GROMACS .gro file of C-alpha atoms in nm:
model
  379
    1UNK     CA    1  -1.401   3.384  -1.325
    2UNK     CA    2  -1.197   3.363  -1.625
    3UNK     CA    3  -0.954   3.043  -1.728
    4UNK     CA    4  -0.715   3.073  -1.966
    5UNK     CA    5  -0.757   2.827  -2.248
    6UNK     CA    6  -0.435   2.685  -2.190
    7UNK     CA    7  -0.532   2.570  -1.838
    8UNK     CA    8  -0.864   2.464  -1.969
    9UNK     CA    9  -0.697   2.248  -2.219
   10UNK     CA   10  -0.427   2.096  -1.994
   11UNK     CA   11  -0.724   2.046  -1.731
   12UNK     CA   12  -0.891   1.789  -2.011
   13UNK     CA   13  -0.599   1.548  -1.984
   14UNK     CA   14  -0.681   1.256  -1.835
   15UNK     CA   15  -0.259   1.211  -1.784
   16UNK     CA   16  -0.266   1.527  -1.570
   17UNK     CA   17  -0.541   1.379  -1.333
   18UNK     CA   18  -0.390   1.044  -1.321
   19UNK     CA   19  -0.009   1.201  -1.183
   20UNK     CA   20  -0.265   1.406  -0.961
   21UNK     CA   21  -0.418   1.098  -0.813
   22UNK     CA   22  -0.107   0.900  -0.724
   23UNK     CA   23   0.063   1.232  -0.597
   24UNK     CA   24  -0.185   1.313  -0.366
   25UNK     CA   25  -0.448   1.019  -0.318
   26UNK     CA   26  -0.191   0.714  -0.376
   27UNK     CA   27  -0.411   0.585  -0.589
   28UNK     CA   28  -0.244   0.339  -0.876
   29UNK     CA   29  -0.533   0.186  -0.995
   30UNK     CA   30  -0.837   0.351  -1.175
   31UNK     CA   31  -1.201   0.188  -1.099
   32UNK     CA   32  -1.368   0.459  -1.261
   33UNK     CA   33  -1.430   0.622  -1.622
   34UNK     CA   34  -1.161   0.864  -1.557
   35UNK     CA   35  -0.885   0.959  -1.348
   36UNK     CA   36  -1.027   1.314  -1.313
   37UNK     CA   37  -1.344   1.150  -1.181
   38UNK     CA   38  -1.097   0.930  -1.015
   39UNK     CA   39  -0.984   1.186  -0.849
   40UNK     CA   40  -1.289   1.356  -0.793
   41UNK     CA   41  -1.410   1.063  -0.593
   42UNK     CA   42  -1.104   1.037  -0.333
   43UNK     CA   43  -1.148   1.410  -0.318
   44UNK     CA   44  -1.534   1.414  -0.199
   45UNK     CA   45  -1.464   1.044   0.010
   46UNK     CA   46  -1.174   1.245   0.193
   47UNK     CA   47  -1.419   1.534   0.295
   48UNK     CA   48  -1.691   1.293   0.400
   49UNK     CA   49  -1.414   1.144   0.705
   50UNK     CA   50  -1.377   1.546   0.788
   51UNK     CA   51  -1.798   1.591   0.819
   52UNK     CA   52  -1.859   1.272   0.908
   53UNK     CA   53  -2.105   1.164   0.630
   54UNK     CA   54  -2.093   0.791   0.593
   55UNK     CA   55  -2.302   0.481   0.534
   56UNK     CA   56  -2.315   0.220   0.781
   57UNK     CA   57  -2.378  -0.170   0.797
   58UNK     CA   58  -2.349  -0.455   1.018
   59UNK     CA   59  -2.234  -0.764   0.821
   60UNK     CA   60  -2.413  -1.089   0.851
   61UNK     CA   61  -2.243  -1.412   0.791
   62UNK     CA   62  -2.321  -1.794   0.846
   63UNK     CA   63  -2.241  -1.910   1.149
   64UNK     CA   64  -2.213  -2.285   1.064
   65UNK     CA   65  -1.935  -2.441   1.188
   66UNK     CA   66  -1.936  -2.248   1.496
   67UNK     CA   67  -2.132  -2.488   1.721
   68UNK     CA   68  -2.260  -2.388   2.071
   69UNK     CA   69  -1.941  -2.197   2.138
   70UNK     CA   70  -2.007  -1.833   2.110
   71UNK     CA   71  -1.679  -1.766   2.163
   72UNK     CA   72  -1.577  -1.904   1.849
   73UNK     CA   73  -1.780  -1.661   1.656
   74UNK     CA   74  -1.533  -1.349   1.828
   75UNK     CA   75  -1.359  -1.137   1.541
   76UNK     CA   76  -1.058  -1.086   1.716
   77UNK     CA   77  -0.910  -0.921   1.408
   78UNK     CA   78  -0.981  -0.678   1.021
   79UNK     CA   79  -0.782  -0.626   0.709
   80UNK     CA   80  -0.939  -0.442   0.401
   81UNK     CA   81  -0.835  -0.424   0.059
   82UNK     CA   82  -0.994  -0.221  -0.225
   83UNK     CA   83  -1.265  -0.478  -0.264
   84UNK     CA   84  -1.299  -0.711   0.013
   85UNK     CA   85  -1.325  -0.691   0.431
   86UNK     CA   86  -1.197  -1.006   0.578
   87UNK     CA   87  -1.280  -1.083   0.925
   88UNK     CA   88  -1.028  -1.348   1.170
   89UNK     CA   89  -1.254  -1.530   1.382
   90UNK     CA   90  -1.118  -1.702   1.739
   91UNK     CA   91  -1.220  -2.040   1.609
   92UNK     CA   92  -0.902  -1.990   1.300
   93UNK     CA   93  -1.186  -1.902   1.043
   94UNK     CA   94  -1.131  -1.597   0.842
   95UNK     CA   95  -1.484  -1.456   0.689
   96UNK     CA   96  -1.440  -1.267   0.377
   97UNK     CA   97  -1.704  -0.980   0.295
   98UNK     CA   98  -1.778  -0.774  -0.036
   99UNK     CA   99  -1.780  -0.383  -0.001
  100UNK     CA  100  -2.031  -0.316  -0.287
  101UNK     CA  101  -2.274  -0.574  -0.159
  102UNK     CA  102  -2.129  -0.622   0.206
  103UNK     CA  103  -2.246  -0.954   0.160
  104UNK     CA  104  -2.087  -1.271   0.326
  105UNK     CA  105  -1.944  -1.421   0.044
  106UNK     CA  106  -1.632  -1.670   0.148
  107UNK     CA  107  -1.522  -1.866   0.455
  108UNK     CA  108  -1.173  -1.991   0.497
  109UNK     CA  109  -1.114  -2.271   0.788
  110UNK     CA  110  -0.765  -2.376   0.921
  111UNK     CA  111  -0.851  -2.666   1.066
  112UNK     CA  112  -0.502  -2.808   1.170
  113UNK     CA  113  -0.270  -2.762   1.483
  114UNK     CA  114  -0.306  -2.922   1.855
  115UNK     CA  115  -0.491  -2.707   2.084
  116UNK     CA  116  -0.303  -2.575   2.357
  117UNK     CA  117  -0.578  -2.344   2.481
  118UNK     CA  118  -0.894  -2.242   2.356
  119UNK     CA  119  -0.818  -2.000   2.200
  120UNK     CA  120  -0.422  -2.133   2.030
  121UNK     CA  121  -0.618  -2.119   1.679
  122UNK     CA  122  -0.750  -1.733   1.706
  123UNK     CA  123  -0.619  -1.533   1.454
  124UNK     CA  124  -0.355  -1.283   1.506
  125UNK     CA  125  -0.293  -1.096   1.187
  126UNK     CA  126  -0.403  -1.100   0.830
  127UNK     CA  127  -0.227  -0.994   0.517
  128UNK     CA  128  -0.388  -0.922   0.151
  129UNK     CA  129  -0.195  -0.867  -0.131
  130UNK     CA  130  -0.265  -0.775  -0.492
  131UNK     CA  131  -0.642  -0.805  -0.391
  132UNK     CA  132  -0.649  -1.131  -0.442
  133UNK     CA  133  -0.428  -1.352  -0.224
  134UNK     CA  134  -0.469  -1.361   0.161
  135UNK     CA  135  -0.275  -1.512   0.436
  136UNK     CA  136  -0.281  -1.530   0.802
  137UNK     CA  137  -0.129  -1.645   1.108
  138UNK     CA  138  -0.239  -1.801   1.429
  139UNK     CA  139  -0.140  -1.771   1.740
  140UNK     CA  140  -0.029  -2.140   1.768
  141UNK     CA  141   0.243  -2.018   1.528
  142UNK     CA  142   0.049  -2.159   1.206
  143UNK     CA  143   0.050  -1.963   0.882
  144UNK     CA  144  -0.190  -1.998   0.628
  145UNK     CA  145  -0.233  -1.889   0.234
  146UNK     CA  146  -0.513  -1.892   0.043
  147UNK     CA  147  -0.664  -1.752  -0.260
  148UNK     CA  148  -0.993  -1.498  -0.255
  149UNK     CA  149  -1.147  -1.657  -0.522
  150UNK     CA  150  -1.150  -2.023  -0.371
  151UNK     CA  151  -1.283  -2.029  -0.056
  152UNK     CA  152  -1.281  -2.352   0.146
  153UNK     CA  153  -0.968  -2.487   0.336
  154UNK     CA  154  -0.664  -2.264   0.352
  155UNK     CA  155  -0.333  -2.415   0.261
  156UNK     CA  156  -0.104  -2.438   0.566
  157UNK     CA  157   0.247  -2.324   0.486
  158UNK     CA  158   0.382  -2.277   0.809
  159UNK     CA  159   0.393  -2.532   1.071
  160UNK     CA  160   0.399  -2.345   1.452
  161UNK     CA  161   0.603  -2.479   1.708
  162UNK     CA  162   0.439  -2.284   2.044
  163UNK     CA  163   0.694  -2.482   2.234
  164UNK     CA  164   0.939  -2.311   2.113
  165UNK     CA  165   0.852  -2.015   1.950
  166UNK     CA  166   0.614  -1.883   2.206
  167UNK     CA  167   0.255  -1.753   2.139
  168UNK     CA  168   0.255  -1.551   1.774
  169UNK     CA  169   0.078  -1.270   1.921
  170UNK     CA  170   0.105  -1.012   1.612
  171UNK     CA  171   0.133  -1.103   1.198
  172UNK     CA  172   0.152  -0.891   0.963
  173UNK     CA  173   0.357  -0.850   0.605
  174UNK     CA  174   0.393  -0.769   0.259
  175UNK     CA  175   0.393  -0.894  -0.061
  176UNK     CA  176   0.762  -1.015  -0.025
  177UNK     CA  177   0.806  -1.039   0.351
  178UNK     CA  178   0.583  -1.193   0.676
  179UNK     CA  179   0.676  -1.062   0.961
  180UNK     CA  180   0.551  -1.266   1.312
  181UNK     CA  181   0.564  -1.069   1.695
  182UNK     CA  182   0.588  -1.372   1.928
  183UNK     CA  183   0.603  -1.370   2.295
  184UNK     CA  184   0.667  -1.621   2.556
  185UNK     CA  185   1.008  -1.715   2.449
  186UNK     CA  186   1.302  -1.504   2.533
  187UNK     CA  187   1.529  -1.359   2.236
  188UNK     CA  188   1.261  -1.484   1.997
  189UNK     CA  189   1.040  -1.168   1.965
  190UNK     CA  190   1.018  -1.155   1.583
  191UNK     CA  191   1.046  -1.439   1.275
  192UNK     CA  192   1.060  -1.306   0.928
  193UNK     CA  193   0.974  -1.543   0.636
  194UNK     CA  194   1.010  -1.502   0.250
  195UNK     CA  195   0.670  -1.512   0.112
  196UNK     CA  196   0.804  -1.664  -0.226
  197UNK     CA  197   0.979  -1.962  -0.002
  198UNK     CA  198   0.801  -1.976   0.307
  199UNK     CA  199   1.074  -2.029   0.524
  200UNK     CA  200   1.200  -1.843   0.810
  201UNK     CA  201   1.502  -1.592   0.707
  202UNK     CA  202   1.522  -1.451   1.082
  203UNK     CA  203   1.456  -1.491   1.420
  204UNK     CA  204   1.529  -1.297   1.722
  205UNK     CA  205   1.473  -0.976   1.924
  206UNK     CA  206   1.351  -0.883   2.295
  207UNK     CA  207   1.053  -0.705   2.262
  208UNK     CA  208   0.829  -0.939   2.381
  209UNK     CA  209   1.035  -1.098   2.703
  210UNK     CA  210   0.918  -0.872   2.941
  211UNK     CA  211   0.561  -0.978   2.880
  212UNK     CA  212   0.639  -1.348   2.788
  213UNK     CA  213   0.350  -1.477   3.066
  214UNK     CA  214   0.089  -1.229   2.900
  215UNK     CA  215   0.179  -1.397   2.588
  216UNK     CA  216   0.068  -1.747   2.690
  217UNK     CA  217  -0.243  -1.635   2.876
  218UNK     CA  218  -0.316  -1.573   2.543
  219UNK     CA  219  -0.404  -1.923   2.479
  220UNK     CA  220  -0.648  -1.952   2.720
  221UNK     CA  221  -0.796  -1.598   2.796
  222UNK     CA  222  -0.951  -1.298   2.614
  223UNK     CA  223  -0.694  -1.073   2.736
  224UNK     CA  224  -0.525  -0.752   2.613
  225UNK     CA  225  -0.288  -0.746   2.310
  226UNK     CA  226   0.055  -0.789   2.466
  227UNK     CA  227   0.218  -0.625   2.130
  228UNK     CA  228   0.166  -0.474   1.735
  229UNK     CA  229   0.352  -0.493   1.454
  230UNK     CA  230   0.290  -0.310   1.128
  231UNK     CA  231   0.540  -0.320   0.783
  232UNK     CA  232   0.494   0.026   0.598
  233UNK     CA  233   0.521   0.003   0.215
  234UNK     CA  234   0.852   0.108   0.238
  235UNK     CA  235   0.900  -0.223   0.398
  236UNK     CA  236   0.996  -0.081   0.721
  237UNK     CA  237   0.872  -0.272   1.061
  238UNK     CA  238   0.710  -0.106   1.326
  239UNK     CA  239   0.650  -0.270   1.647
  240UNK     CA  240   0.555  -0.212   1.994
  241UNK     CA  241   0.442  -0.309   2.367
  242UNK     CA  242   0.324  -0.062   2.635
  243UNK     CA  243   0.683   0.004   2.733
  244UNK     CA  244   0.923  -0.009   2.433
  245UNK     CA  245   0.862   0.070   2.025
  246UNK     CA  246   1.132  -0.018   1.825
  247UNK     CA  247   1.180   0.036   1.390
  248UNK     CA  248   1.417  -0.200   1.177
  249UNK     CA  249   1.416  -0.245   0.788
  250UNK     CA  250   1.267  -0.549   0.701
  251UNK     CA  251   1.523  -0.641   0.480
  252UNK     CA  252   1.772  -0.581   0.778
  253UNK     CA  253   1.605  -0.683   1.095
  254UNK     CA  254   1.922  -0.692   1.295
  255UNK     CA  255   2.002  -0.358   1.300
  256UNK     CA  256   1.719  -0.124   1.478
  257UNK     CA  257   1.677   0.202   1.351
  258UNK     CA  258   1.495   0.308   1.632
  259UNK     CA  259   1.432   0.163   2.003
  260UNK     CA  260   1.235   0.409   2.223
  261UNK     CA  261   1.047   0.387   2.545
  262UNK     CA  262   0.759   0.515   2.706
  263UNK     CA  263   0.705   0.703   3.071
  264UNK     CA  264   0.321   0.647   3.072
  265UNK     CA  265   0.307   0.360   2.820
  266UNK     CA  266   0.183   0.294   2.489
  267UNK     CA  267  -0.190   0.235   2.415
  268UNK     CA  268  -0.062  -0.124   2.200
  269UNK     CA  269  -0.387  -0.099   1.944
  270UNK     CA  270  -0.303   0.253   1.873
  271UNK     CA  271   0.004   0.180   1.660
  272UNK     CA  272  -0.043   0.195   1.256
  273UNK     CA  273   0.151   0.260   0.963
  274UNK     CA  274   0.069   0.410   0.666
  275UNK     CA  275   0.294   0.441   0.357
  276UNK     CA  276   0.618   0.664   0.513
  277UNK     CA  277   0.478   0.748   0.855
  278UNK     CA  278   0.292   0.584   1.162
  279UNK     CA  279   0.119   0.686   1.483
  280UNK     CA  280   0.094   0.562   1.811
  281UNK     CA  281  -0.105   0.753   2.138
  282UNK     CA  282   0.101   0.712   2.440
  283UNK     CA  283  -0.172   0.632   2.833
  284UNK     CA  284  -0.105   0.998   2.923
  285UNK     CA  285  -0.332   1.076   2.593
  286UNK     CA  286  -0.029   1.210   2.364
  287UNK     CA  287  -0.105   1.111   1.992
  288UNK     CA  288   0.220   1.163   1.756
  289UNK     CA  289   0.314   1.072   1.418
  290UNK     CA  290   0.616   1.034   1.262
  291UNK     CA  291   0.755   0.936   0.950
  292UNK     CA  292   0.894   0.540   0.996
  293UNK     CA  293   1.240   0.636   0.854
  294UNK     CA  294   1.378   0.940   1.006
  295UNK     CA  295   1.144   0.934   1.323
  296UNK     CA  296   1.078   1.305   1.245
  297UNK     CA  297   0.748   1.405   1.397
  298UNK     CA  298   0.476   1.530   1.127
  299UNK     CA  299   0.160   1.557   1.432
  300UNK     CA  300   0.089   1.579   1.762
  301UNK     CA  301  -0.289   1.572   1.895
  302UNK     CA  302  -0.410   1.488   2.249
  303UNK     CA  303  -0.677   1.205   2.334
  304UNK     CA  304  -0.832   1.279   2.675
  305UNK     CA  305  -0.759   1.095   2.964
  306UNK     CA  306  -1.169   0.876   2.954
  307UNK     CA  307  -1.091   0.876   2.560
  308UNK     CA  308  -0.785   0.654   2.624
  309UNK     CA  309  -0.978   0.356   2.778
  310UNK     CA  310  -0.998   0.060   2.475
  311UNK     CA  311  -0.840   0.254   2.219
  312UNK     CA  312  -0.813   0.175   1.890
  313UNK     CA  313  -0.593   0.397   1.594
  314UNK     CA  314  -0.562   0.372   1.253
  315UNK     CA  315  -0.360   0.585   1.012
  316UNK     CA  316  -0.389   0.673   0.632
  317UNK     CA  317  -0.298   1.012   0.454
  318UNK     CA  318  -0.385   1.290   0.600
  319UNK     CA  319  -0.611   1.121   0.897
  320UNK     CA  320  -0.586   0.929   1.214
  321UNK     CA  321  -0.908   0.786   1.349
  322UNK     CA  322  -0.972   0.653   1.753
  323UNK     CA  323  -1.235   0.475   1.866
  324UNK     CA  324  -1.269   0.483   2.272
  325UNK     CA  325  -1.482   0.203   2.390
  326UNK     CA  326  -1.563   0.407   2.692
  327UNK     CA  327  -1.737   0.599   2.537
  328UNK     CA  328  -1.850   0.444   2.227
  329UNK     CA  329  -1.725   0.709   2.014
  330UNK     CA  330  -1.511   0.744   1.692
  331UNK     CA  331  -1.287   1.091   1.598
  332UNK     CA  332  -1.132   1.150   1.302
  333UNK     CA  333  -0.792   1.362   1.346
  334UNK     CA  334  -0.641   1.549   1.071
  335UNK     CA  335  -0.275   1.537   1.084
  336UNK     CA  336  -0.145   1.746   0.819
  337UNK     CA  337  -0.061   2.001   1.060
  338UNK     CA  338   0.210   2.027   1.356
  339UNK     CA  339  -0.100   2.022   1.578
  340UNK     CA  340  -0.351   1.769   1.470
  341UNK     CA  341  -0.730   1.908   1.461
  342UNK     CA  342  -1.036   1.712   1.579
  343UNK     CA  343  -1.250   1.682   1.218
  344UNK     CA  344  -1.550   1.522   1.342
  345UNK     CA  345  -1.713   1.305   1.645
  346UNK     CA  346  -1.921   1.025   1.602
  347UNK     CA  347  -2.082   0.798   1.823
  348UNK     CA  348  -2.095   0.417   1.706
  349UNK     CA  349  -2.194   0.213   2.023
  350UNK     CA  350  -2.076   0.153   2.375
  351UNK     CA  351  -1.817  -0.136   2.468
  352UNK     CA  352  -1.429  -0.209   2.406
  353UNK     CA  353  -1.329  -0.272   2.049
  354UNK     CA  354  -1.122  -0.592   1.941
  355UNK     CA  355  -0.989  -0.474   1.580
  356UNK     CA  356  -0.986  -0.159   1.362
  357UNK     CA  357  -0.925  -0.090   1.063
  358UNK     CA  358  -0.938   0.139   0.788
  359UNK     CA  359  -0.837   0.267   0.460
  360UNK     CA  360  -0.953   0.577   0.235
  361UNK     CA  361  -1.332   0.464   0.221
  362UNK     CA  362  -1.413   0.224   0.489
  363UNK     CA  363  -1.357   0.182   0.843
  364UNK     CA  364  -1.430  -0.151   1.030
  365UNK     CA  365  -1.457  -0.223   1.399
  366UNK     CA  366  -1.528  -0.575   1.571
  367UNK     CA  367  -1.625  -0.649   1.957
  368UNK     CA  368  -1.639  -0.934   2.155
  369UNK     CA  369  -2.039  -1.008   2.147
  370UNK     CA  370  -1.933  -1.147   1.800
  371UNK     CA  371  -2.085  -0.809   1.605
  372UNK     CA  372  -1.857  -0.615   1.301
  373UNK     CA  373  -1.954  -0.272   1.221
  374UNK     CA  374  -1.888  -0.120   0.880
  375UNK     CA  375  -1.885   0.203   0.771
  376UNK     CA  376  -1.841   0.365   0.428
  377UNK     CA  377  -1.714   0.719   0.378
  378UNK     CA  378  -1.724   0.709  -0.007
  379UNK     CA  379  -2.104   0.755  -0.022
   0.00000   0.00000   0.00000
């Protein structure tokens, strides 16, 4: 095939394939020689979730610190950033993990707080910004920062108040807001904090006050997620339980931009956000995405009925991927059409998940015998 030499000029500018890679692939910053092999790589990694060709590992960390309490040693919830996987322990011990080495290579401890259960210093949510400055919450209602490159003791800078707060059930943020789901507490379903400040700028909302005496068993039980919350780029706020999902501007939390309900009831661990759009799979199996803003739907794909049992979702680009702990399998969706297509199966191991998460490479899954799996699409 012949190319004209004007296209095989342009093609050579490394300008061309860096607009290319933030257009299509989001990517800002380059980690390799070029942007066009830059590009190439997000190109090949996003065919390799569509086969199914991946690498897979099961971290191994230190346990010290633990003592005889397996419990402790539960991963209860995952964030990933470019370079790290960081794992929230029951115990109020994030574990931070390399992704080139997948190597154990930080521990973080919050070691403050009363116990009101054994379980008040699990961790319920954990931000990363700017790949290098994490911070989590507990569900006591503590809030923690700390900085990747000094592990030890986080810095509390939040002090919870369970009494009256209730149970923080959900965290989650950006690098300018932190946004808290509590329940147990009536009218007291969210708190908003400046990151910059650390103090509260909001509190309110009824999201949560149907299931306020789910929220405490919280405390003392290894039950089901009574809610999610996710904050989009855009800095919108997407929240749910398995009756109501509601969308507000984080900026604005007052106002709702959205407040919609549920026949058969949302699957709570389904919900993510990615950039302008999220997804959530309703119990009768019904998978839809829509853009956070305008609510417009982009997809639609159906999870079947046995699939639905401990499911997880996550959301980036052009993919949604489930795992069903009833069947110990992961799919991978694509969602660039009105009717979502099943890319690929693949079967990780039996048993209900805790956490998932994923981004454009990896995709990380914890269960309650204390074991993380990790796989790697960018191989």
């Amino acid at each position: 095939m012949q190319v004209c030499c004007t296209w095989r000029e342009v093609s050579r500018s490394d300008h061309l394939w860096q607009r290319l890679t933030r257009q299509i692939w989001r990517r800002t910053h380059r980690l390799r020689a070029t942007w066009h092999h830059e590009f190439i790589y997000w190109h090949r990694t996003a065919r390799n979730f569509t086969t199914g060709r991946h690498s897979f590992t099961i971290p191994h960390f230190d346990p010290s610190g633990a003592g005889d309490h397996r419990q402790t040693l539960i991963c209860r919830c995952l964030a990933l950033s470019d370079r790290h996987l960081a794992c929230g322990f029951a115990d109020g011990t994030i574990r931070l993990f390399d992704l080139e080495t997948w190597s154990h290579v930080s521990t973080f401890r919050s070691m403050h707080g009363h116990r009101f259960g054994p379980f008040s210093r699990s961790i319920s949510g954990i931000v990363i910004t700017n790949n290098s400055v994490l911070t989590f919450g507990r569900l006591d209602g503590d809030i923690y920062v700390a900085v990747l490159n000094e592990p030890g003791l986080a810095r509390r800078a939040v002090v919870g108040d369970v009494v009256n707060n209730g149970v923080l059930v959900e965290f989650a943020g950006s690098a300018r807001r932190w946004v808290g789901l509590f329940a147990g507490v009536p009218g007291r379903a969210f708190q908003i904090w400046d990151s910059q400040t650390e103090q509260v700028i909001s509190v309110g909302g009824s999201l949560t006050d149907p299931d306020a005496l789910m929220g405490w068993h919280m405390l003392t039980e290894l039950v089901e997620s009574v809610g999610r919350v996710r904050v989009s780029e855009c800095e919108l706020v997407v929240a749910c339980t398995t009756s109501r999902l509601v969308c507000f501007n984080i900026m604005n939390p007052e106002l709702l931009l959205r407040d919609v309900g549920s026949t058969s009831g949302f699957v709570v661990t389904s919900l993510d956000v990615t950039h302008e759009a999220f997804v959530v799979i309703e119990r009768n199996g019904i998978g839809t995405v829509r853009r956070t803003g305008s609510f417009e739907r982009v997809s639609r794909f159906r999870v079947r009925g046995s699939w639905t049992r401990g499911l997880l979702g996550c959301i980036w680009l052009g993919f949604v991927v489930t795992y069903s702990g009833g069947g110990g399998v992961m799919r991978v969706w694509n969602i660039e059409q009105p009717v979502g297509m099943l890319c690929c199966t693949m079967a990780i191991r039996l048993g209900e998940g805790n956490s998932m998460v994923a981004n454009q490479r990896h995709v990380a899954i914890s269960w309650n015998d204390t074991s993380i799996h990790l796989l790697d699409f960018g191989v």
